[in-house]
């Protein structure tokens, strides 16, 4: 909180210690954290949070907090890497790391971008089915067209993307404030759930969902996106302004991810308070919609579906931006955001159609699970290069991390790899 107050005081117009140009430069560093935060409330997170709350009450609330702390750790590293070097993670990997690792990271990251597109489109399609009764295949197409329409309207100025995403994030966040108030979770039950977090190790089903929460939170494309956005905005900064800019960036990251953490916690608590005691288990987003309609009313269910659609659209926009940065960094030349958006949406729709045609009984939530598994496989290919680069003092200079931070980052990477491996084994074993 003190860092937030310090940053706001630095940017306040009445602060005469900063020149107008410096204040403008510092304000430009605010926003990337918000774009990253929407990846923490995408449809994959919805599925895991609601499954956790409806099945095990508040016990897995601690897992949401742990996943958010891991996300903050890695996003801080990605942002500082972009600030220190003026290059994004993809470009640094291509320039400084072995070619075999670069190619592997590139292929895995492109696969993750498509998997992310699939998850966001499926989430949007589920929402459209709940709201208007559209078939899933038609919903995939409409959701893709919606994303492209938003990108077309905001393509002239990148800052416009932040305004659009901010509005969509508000549409995601505010409904859960309403649903949380309506569900009225008991504070005593919430605290008891937090105190019982250790129980997950004695329950296989609970552990699997806890691992899913972590796997759905830390996403590879967010690391490329964050480092790229900070690198782009910090290139013109003079050396004496960079330390101040870094404080602004890290505060922006903390505040934005705190908001995402609160939304995830609210999702789980709404599910725990209103769905956990039903006789019929809640196993999908469709089940959650109908259960909320039963327990909180049809209006609350409609709000739930609208928020789900907004979550898919906001995450889809940031996925397109991440794809542009990733492609430009690994290829060494610029690519058009519009073309990337069309390509990834088309790939996501085609994959969704093929999977649904090959497996007619495959549900939309199964597609979400598959996309999260793909992201889990791709994540180490982003984390390991980032760790290798961030530990280099010659590269990071005065912005290098201390030993404790790097030890935590290495431990966090190991935890994520183990958890993702376990998820894959349980999904396909």
Coordinates of C-alpha atoms in Angstrom, one line a residue:
X1 CA 0.0 0.0 0.0
X2 CA 2.9 2.4 0.8
X3 CA 4.3 1.8 -2.7
X4 CA 0.9 2.6 -4.2
X5 CA 0.6 5.8 -2.3
X6 CA 4.2 6.7 -3.3
X7 CA 3.5 6.1 -6.9
X8 CA 0.2 8.1 -6.9
X9 CA 2.0 11.0 -5.2
X10 CA 4.7 10.9 -7.9
X11 CA 2.0 11.1 -10.6
X12 CA -0.3 13.7 -9.0
X13 CA -0.5 16.9 -11.0
X14 CA 0.3 19.1 -8.0
X15 CA 3.7 17.4 -7.5
X16 CA 6.0 20.2 -8.7
X17 CA 9.1 18.2 -8.2
X18 CA 8.5 16.4 -11.5
X19 CA 8.5 18.1 -14.9
X20 CA 5.3 17.7 -17.0
X21 CA 7.3 15.5 -19.4
X22 CA 8.4 13.2 -16.6
X23 CA 4.8 12.8 -15.3
X24 CA 3.7 11.9 -18.8
X25 CA 6.4 9.3 -19.1
X26 CA 5.5 7.8 -15.8
X27 CA 1.8 7.6 -16.6
X28 CA 2.7 5.7 -19.8
X29 CA 4.1 3.0 -17.6
X30 CA 0.7 2.4 -16.0
X31 CA -1.6 -0.1 -17.9
X32 CA 0.5 -3.2 -18.8
X33 CA -0.4 -4.7 -15.4
X34 CA -4.1 -4.4 -16.2
X35 CA -3.6 -6.1 -19.6
X36 CA -1.8 -9.0 -17.9
X37 CA -4.4 -9.3 -15.1
X38 CA -7.2 -10.3 -17.4
X39 CA -5.4 -13.5 -18.1
X40 CA -5.9 -14.4 -14.4
X41 CA -9.7 -14.2 -14.8
X42 CA -10.1 -16.0 -18.1
X43 CA -12.7 -18.9 -18.6
X44 CA -10.1 -21.5 -17.5
X45 CA -9.9 -19.8 -14.1
X46 CA -13.7 -19.7 -14.0
X47 CA -13.9 -23.4 -14.5
X48 CA -11.3 -24.3 -11.8
X49 CA -12.5 -21.7 -9.2
X50 CA -16.2 -22.8 -9.5
X51 CA -15.3 -26.5 -9.4
X52 CA -13.2 -25.8 -6.2
X53 CA -15.9 -23.8 -4.4
X54 CA -18.8 -26.0 -5.4
X55 CA -17.0 -29.3 -4.5
X56 CA -14.9 -28.3 -1.5
X57 CA -16.3 -25.1 -0.1
X58 CA -13.7 -22.6 1.0
X59 CA -10.8 -25.1 1.6
X60 CA -9.1 -24.3 -1.7
X61 CA -9.1 -20.5 -1.2
X62 CA -5.5 -20.8 -0.1
X63 CA -4.6 -22.3 -3.4
X64 CA -6.0 -19.3 -5.2
X65 CA -3.8 -17.1 -3.0
X66 CA -0.7 -19.3 -3.7
X67 CA -1.4 -19.2 -7.4
X68 CA -1.7 -15.4 -7.4
X69 CA 1.6 -15.1 -5.5
X70 CA 3.4 -17.3 -8.0
X71 CA 1.9 -15.1 -10.8
X72 CA 3.1 -11.9 -9.1
X73 CA 6.6 -13.4 -8.8
X74 CA 6.9 -14.3 -12.5
X75 CA 5.2 -11.2 -13.8
X76 CA 7.5 -9.0 -11.7
X77 CA 10.4 -10.8 -13.3
X78 CA 9.1 -10.4 -16.8
X79 CA 8.4 -6.7 -16.3
X80 CA 11.8 -6.0 -14.9
X81 CA 13.5 -7.9 -17.7
X82 CA 11.8 -5.7 -20.2
X83 CA 12.7 -2.5 -18.3
X84 CA 16.4 -3.5 -17.8
X85 CA 17.1 -4.6 -21.4
X86 CA 14.6 -2.7 -23.5
X87 CA 13.8 -6.0 -25.2
X88 CA 11.0 -8.5 -24.8
X89 CA 11.5 -12.1 -23.6
X90 CA 11.1 -13.6 -27.0
X91 CA 13.7 -11.3 -28.6
X92 CA 16.1 -11.9 -25.8
X93 CA 15.7 -15.7 -26.1
X94 CA 16.3 -15.5 -29.8
X95 CA 19.4 -13.3 -29.4
X96 CA 21.1 -14.8 -26.4
X97 CA 20.1 -18.4 -25.8
X98 CA 20.9 -21.6 -27.8
X99 CA 19.0 -22.0 -31.1
X100 CA 17.5 -25.4 -30.0
X101 CA 16.0 -23.7 -26.9
X102 CA 14.8 -20.7 -28.9
X103 CA 13.0 -22.9 -31.5
X104 CA 11.4 -25.0 -28.7
X105 CA 10.3 -21.9 -26.9
X106 CA 8.9 -20.4 -30.0
X107 CA 6.9 -23.5 -31.1
X108 CA 5.6 -24.1 -27.6
X109 CA 4.6 -20.4 -27.2
X110 CA 2.8 -20.4 -30.5
X111 CA 0.9 -23.5 -29.5
X112 CA 0.0 -21.8 -26.2
X113 CA -1.3 -18.7 -28.1
X114 CA -3.7 -21.0 -30.1
X115 CA -4.7 -22.9 -26.9
X116 CA -5.4 -19.6 -25.2
X117 CA -7.5 -18.5 -28.2
X118 CA -9.4 -21.8 -28.0
X119 CA -10.1 -21.3 -24.3
X120 CA -11.4 -17.7 -24.7
X121 CA -13.6 -18.7 -27.7
X122 CA -15.0 -21.6 -25.8
X123 CA -15.8 -19.5 -22.8
X124 CA -17.5 -16.9 -25.0
X125 CA -19.4 -19.7 -26.8
X126 CA -20.6 -21.1 -23.5
X127 CA -21.8 -17.7 -22.4
X128 CA -23.7 -17.2 -25.7
X129 CA -25.3 -20.6 -25.4
X130 CA -26.5 -19.7 -21.9
X131 CA -27.8 -16.3 -22.9
X132 CA -29.3 -17.0 -26.3
X133 CA -29.3 -20.7 -26.8
X134 CA -26.7 -20.6 -29.6
X135 CA -25.2 -24.0 -30.5
X136 CA -21.6 -24.3 -29.3
X137 CA -20.2 -24.2 -32.9
X138 CA -22.1 -21.1 -33.8
X139 CA -21.0 -19.5 -30.5
X140 CA -17.4 -20.1 -31.4
X141 CA -17.8 -18.2 -34.7
X142 CA -19.7 -15.3 -33.1
X143 CA -17.2 -15.0 -30.2
X144 CA -14.3 -14.9 -32.7
X145 CA -16.1 -12.2 -34.8
X146 CA -16.7 -10.2 -31.6
X147 CA -13.0 -10.2 -30.7
X148 CA -12.0 -9.2 -34.2
X149 CA -14.6 -6.4 -34.2
X150 CA -13.2 -5.0 -30.9
X151 CA -9.6 -5.2 -32.3
X152 CA -10.7 -3.4 -35.4
X153 CA -12.2 -0.6 -33.5
X154 CA -9.2 -0.1 -31.2
X155 CA -6.3 -0.9 -33.6
X156 CA -5.2 2.7 -34.2
X157 CA -3.9 3.4 -30.7
X158 CA -2.6 0.7 -28.4
X159 CA -3.7 2.7 -25.4
X160 CA -7.3 2.1 -26.6
X161 CA -6.8 -1.6 -26.0
X162 CA -6.3 -0.8 -22.3
X163 CA -9.5 1.2 -22.1
X164 CA -11.5 -1.6 -23.8
X165 CA -9.9 -4.2 -21.5
X166 CA -10.5 -2.0 -18.5
X167 CA -14.2 -1.8 -19.4
X168 CA -14.5 -5.5 -19.9
X169 CA -12.6 -6.3 -16.7
X170 CA -15.1 -4.1 -14.9
X171 CA -17.9 -6.1 -16.5
X172 CA -16.2 -9.2 -15.1
X173 CA -15.4 -7.8 -11.6
X174 CA -18.5 -5.9 -10.6
X175 CA -21.0 -8.8 -11.2
X176 CA -19.0 -10.9 -8.8
X177 CA -19.2 -8.1 -6.2
X178 CA -22.9 -8.3 -6.6
X179 CA -23.0 -12.1 -6.5
X180 CA -20.8 -12.2 -3.5
X181 CA -23.0 -9.8 -1.6
X182 CA -26.1 -11.8 -2.7
X183 CA -24.5 -15.1 -1.7
X184 CA -23.4 -13.7 1.7
X185 CA -20.6 -16.1 2.7
X186 CA -20.1 -16.5 6.4
X187 CA -16.8 -15.0 7.5
X188 CA -16.3 -17.9 10.0
X189 CA -16.6 -20.4 7.2
X190 CA -14.1 -18.5 5.0
X191 CA -11.5 -18.4 7.8
X192 CA -12.1 -22.1 8.6
X193 CA -11.5 -22.9 4.9
X194 CA -8.2 -21.0 4.8
X195 CA -7.1 -22.7 8.0
X196 CA -7.9 -26.1 6.4
X197 CA -5.8 -25.5 3.3
X198 CA -3.4 -28.4 4.3
X199 CA -6.3 -30.9 3.9
X200 CA -5.8 -30.9 0.2
X201 CA -2.8 -33.3 0.5
X202 CA -5.0 -36.0 1.9
X203 CA -7.7 -35.8 -0.8
X204 CA -6.8 -36.7 -4.4
X205 CA -9.7 -34.9 -6.0
X206 CA -9.1 -31.7 -4.0
X207 CA -5.4 -31.8 -4.9
X208 CA -6.2 -32.2 -8.6
X209 CA -8.4 -29.1 -8.5
X210 CA -5.8 -27.2 -6.5
X211 CA -3.2 -28.0 -9.1
X212 CA -5.6 -26.9 -11.8
X213 CA -6.0 -23.5 -10.1
X214 CA -2.3 -23.0 -10.2
X215 CA -2.0 -24.3 -13.8
X216 CA -4.8 -22.0 -15.0
X217 CA -3.3 -18.9 -13.4
X218 CA 0.3 -18.7 -14.5
X219 CA 0.1 -18.5 -18.3
X220 CA 3.1 -18.4 -20.7
X221 CA 1.7 -15.7 -23.1
X222 CA 1.4 -13.2 -20.2
X223 CA 5.2 -13.3 -19.6
X224 CA 5.9 -12.4 -23.2
X225 CA 3.2 -9.8 -23.2
X226 CA 4.3 -8.1 -20.0
X227 CA 8.0 -8.0 -20.9
X228 CA 7.2 -6.7 -24.4
X229 CA 4.8 -3.9 -23.3
X230 CA 7.3 -2.6 -20.7
X231 CA 10.2 -2.8 -23.2
X232 CA 8.2 -0.8 -25.8
X233 CA 7.3 1.9 -23.3
X234 CA 10.6 2.2 -21.6
X235 CA 12.8 2.7 -24.7
X236 CA 12.5 6.4 -24.7
X237 CA 13.1 6.9 -21.0
X238 CA 16.3 8.6 -19.9
X239 CA 18.5 6.7 -17.5
X240 CA 17.6 8.9 -14.5
X241 CA 13.9 8.2 -14.9
X242 CA 14.2 4.4 -15.1
X243 CA 14.3 3.7 -11.3
X244 CA 11.1 5.7 -10.8
X245 CA 9.5 4.1 -13.8
X246 CA 10.4 0.6 -12.4
X247 CA 8.6 1.5 -9.1
X248 CA 5.5 2.6 -11.1
X249 CA 5.6 -0.6 -13.2
X250 CA 5.9 -2.9 -10.2
X251 CA 3.1 -1.0 -8.3
X252 CA 0.9 -1.3 -11.4
X253 CA 1.6 -5.0 -11.5
X254 CA 0.8 -5.5 -7.8
X255 CA -2.4 -3.5 -7.9
X256 CA -3.7 -5.1 -11.1
X257 CA -2.9 -8.7 -9.9
X258 CA -4.5 -7.9 -6.5
X259 CA -7.7 -7.1 -8.4
X260 CA -7.5 -10.3 -10.3
X261 CA -6.9 -12.2 -7.1
X262 CA -10.0 -10.7 -5.5
X263 CA -12.1 -11.6 -8.5
X264 CA -10.8 -15.2 -8.4
X265 CA -11.4 -15.4 -4.6
X266 CA -14.9 -14.0 -5.2
X267 CA -15.7 -16.7 -7.8
X268 CA -14.7 -19.4 -5.4
X269 CA -16.6 -17.9 -2.5
X270 CA -19.8 -17.4 -4.5
X271 CA -19.6 -21.1 -5.6
X272 CA -18.9 -22.2 -2.0
X273 CA -21.7 -20.2 -0.5
X274 CA -24.4 -20.9 -3.1
X275 CA -23.5 -24.2 -4.8
X276 CA -21.6 -26.4 -2.4
X277 CA -24.7 -27.7 -0.6
X278 CA -26.7 -28.7 -3.6
X279 CA -27.6 -32.4 -4.0
X280 CA -26.5 -32.4 -7.7
X281 CA -22.8 -31.8 -8.2
X282 CA -21.7 -28.7 -10.3
X283 CA -19.4 -30.1 -12.9
X284 CA -19.5 -27.5 -15.6
X285 CA -20.1 -23.8 -16.3
X286 CA -23.5 -24.8 -17.6
X287 CA -24.3 -26.5 -14.3
X288 CA -23.0 -23.4 -12.4
X289 CA -25.3 -21.1 -14.4
X290 CA -28.4 -23.2 -13.7
X291 CA -27.4 -23.7 -10.1
X292 CA -27.0 -19.9 -9.6
X293 CA -30.4 -19.4 -11.2
X294 CA -31.8 -21.9 -8.7
X295 CA -30.1 -20.5 -5.6
X296 CA -29.6 -16.8 -6.3
X297 CA -32.3 -16.1 -9.0
X298 CA -32.4 -15.9 -12.8
X299 CA -31.1 -12.3 -12.8
X300 CA -27.9 -13.4 -11.0
X301 CA -27.5 -16.2 -13.6
X302 CA -27.7 -13.8 -16.5
X303 CA -25.2 -11.5 -14.8
X304 CA -22.9 -14.6 -14.4
X305 CA -23.2 -15.4 -18.2
X306 CA -22.5 -11.8 -19.2
X307 CA -19.4 -11.6 -17.0
X308 CA -18.2 -14.9 -18.5
X309 CA -18.5 -13.5 -22.1
X310 CA -16.6 -10.4 -21.0
X311 CA -13.9 -12.5 -19.5
X312 CA -13.4 -14.4 -22.7
X313 CA -13.3 -11.3 -24.8
X314 CA -10.9 -9.4 -22.6
X315 CA -8.5 -12.3 -22.4
X316 CA -8.8 -12.8 -26.2
X317 CA -7.7 -9.3 -26.8
X318 CA -4.6 -9.6 -24.7
X319 CA -3.9 -13.0 -26.3
X320 CA -3.8 -11.3 -29.7
X321 CA -1.4 -8.6 -28.4
X322 CA 0.8 -11.2 -26.8
X323 CA 0.9 -13.1 -30.2
X324 CA 2.2 -10.0 -31.9
X325 CA 5.0 -9.4 -29.4
X326 CA 5.9 -13.1 -29.5
X327 CA 6.0 -13.3 -33.3
X328 CA 8.0 -10.1 -33.6
X329 CA 10.5 -11.2 -31.0
X330 CA 11.2 -14.7 -32.3
X331 CA 11.1 -13.7 -36.0
X332 CA 13.1 -10.5 -35.6
X333 CA 10.6 -8.4 -37.7
X334 CA 7.3 -6.8 -37.1
X335 CA 4.0 -8.6 -37.7
X336 CA 0.5 -7.0 -38.0
X337 CA -1.7 -7.4 -35.0
X338 CA -4.8 -7.6 -37.2
X339 CA -3.4 -10.6 -39.2
X340 CA -2.3 -12.3 -36.0
X341 CA -5.8 -11.9 -34.6
X342 CA -7.4 -13.4 -37.6
X343 CA -4.9 -16.3 -37.7
X344 CA -5.3 -17.2 -34.1
X345 CA -9.1 -16.9 -34.0
X346 CA -9.4 -19.0 -37.2
X347 CA -7.1 -21.6 -35.7
X348 CA -9.1 -21.7 -32.5
X349 CA -12.4 -22.1 -34.3
X350 CA -11.0 -24.8 -36.6
X351 CA -9.6 -26.8 -33.7
X352 CA -12.8 -26.5 -31.8
X353 CA -14.8 -27.7 -34.8
X354 CA -12.5 -30.6 -35.4
X355 CA -12.5 -31.8 -31.8
X356 CA -16.2 -31.5 -31.5
X357 CA -16.7 -33.4 -34.8
X358 CA -14.3 -36.1 -33.9
X359 CA -15.7 -36.4 -30.4
X360 CA -19.4 -35.5 -30.6
X361 CA -19.9 -36.1 -26.8
X362 CA -17.0 -33.9 -25.9
X363 CA -18.4 -31.0 -23.9
X364 CA -17.2 -27.4 -23.9
X365 CA -15.7 -27.8 -20.5
X366 CA -13.6 -30.6 -21.7
X367 CA -12.2 -28.3 -24.4
X368 CA -11.3 -25.8 -21.6
X369 CA -9.5 -28.6 -19.7
X370 CA -7.6 -29.6 -22.9
X371 CA -6.5 -26.0 -23.5
X372 CA -5.3 -25.7 -19.9
X373 CA -3.2 -28.9 -20.4
X374 CA -1.6 -27.4 -23.5
X375 CA -0.8 -24.2 -21.6
X376 CA 0.8 -26.4 -18.8
X377 CA 3.1 -28.1 -21.3
X378 CA 4.1 -24.8 -22.8
X379 CA 4.7 -22.9 -19.6
X380 CA 8.2 -24.3 -18.8
X381 CA 9.4 -23.2 -22.2
X382 CA 8.7 -19.6 -21.1
X383 CA 9.8 -19.8 -17.5
X384 CA 13.2 -21.5 -18.1
X385 CA 14.5 -19.0 -20.6
X386 CA 13.3 -16.1 -18.4
X387 CA 15.1 -17.6 -15.4
X388 CA 18.3 -18.0 -17.5
X389 CA 18.2 -14.4 -18.7
X390 CA 17.1 -12.8 -15.4
X391 CA 20.1 -14.3 -13.5
X392 CA 22.6 -12.7 -15.8
X393 CA 24.1 -9.6 -14.1
X394 CA 25.7 -8.4 -17.3
X395 CA 22.2 -8.2 -18.8
X396 CA 20.2 -6.9 -15.8
X397 CA 22.7 -4.4 -14.5
X398 CA 21.4 -2.4 -11.6
X399 CA 18.0 -3.9 -12.0
X400 CA 19.2 -7.5 -11.2
X401 CA 17.3 -9.6 -8.6
X402 CA 18.7 -10.6 -5.2
X403 CA 19.6 -14.2 -4.3
X404 CA 16.4 -14.7 -2.3
X405 CA 14.2 -13.6 -5.2
X406 CA 16.0 -15.8 -7.7
X407 CA 15.8 -18.8 -5.3
X408 CA 12.0 -18.2 -4.9
X409 CA 11.7 -17.9 -8.7
X410 CA 13.6 -21.2 -9.2
X411 CA 11.5 -22.9 -6.6
X412 CA 8.3 -21.5 -8.1
X413 CA 9.4 -22.8 -11.5
X414 CA 10.1 -26.2 -10.1
X415 CA 6.7 -26.3 -8.4
X416 CA 4.9 -25.2 -11.6
X417 CA 6.6 -27.9 -13.7
X418 CA 5.8 -30.6 -11.1
X419 CA 2.2 -29.5 -10.9
X420 CA 1.8 -29.3 -14.7
X421 CA 3.3 -32.7 -15.0
X422 CA 0.8 -34.1 -12.4
X423 CA -2.1 -32.4 -14.3
X424 CA -1.1 -34.1 -17.5
X425 CA -0.8 -37.5 -15.8
X426 CA -4.2 -37.2 -14.3
X427 CA -5.7 -35.9 -17.5
X428 CA -4.3 -38.5 -19.8
X429 CA -3.1 -41.2 -17.4

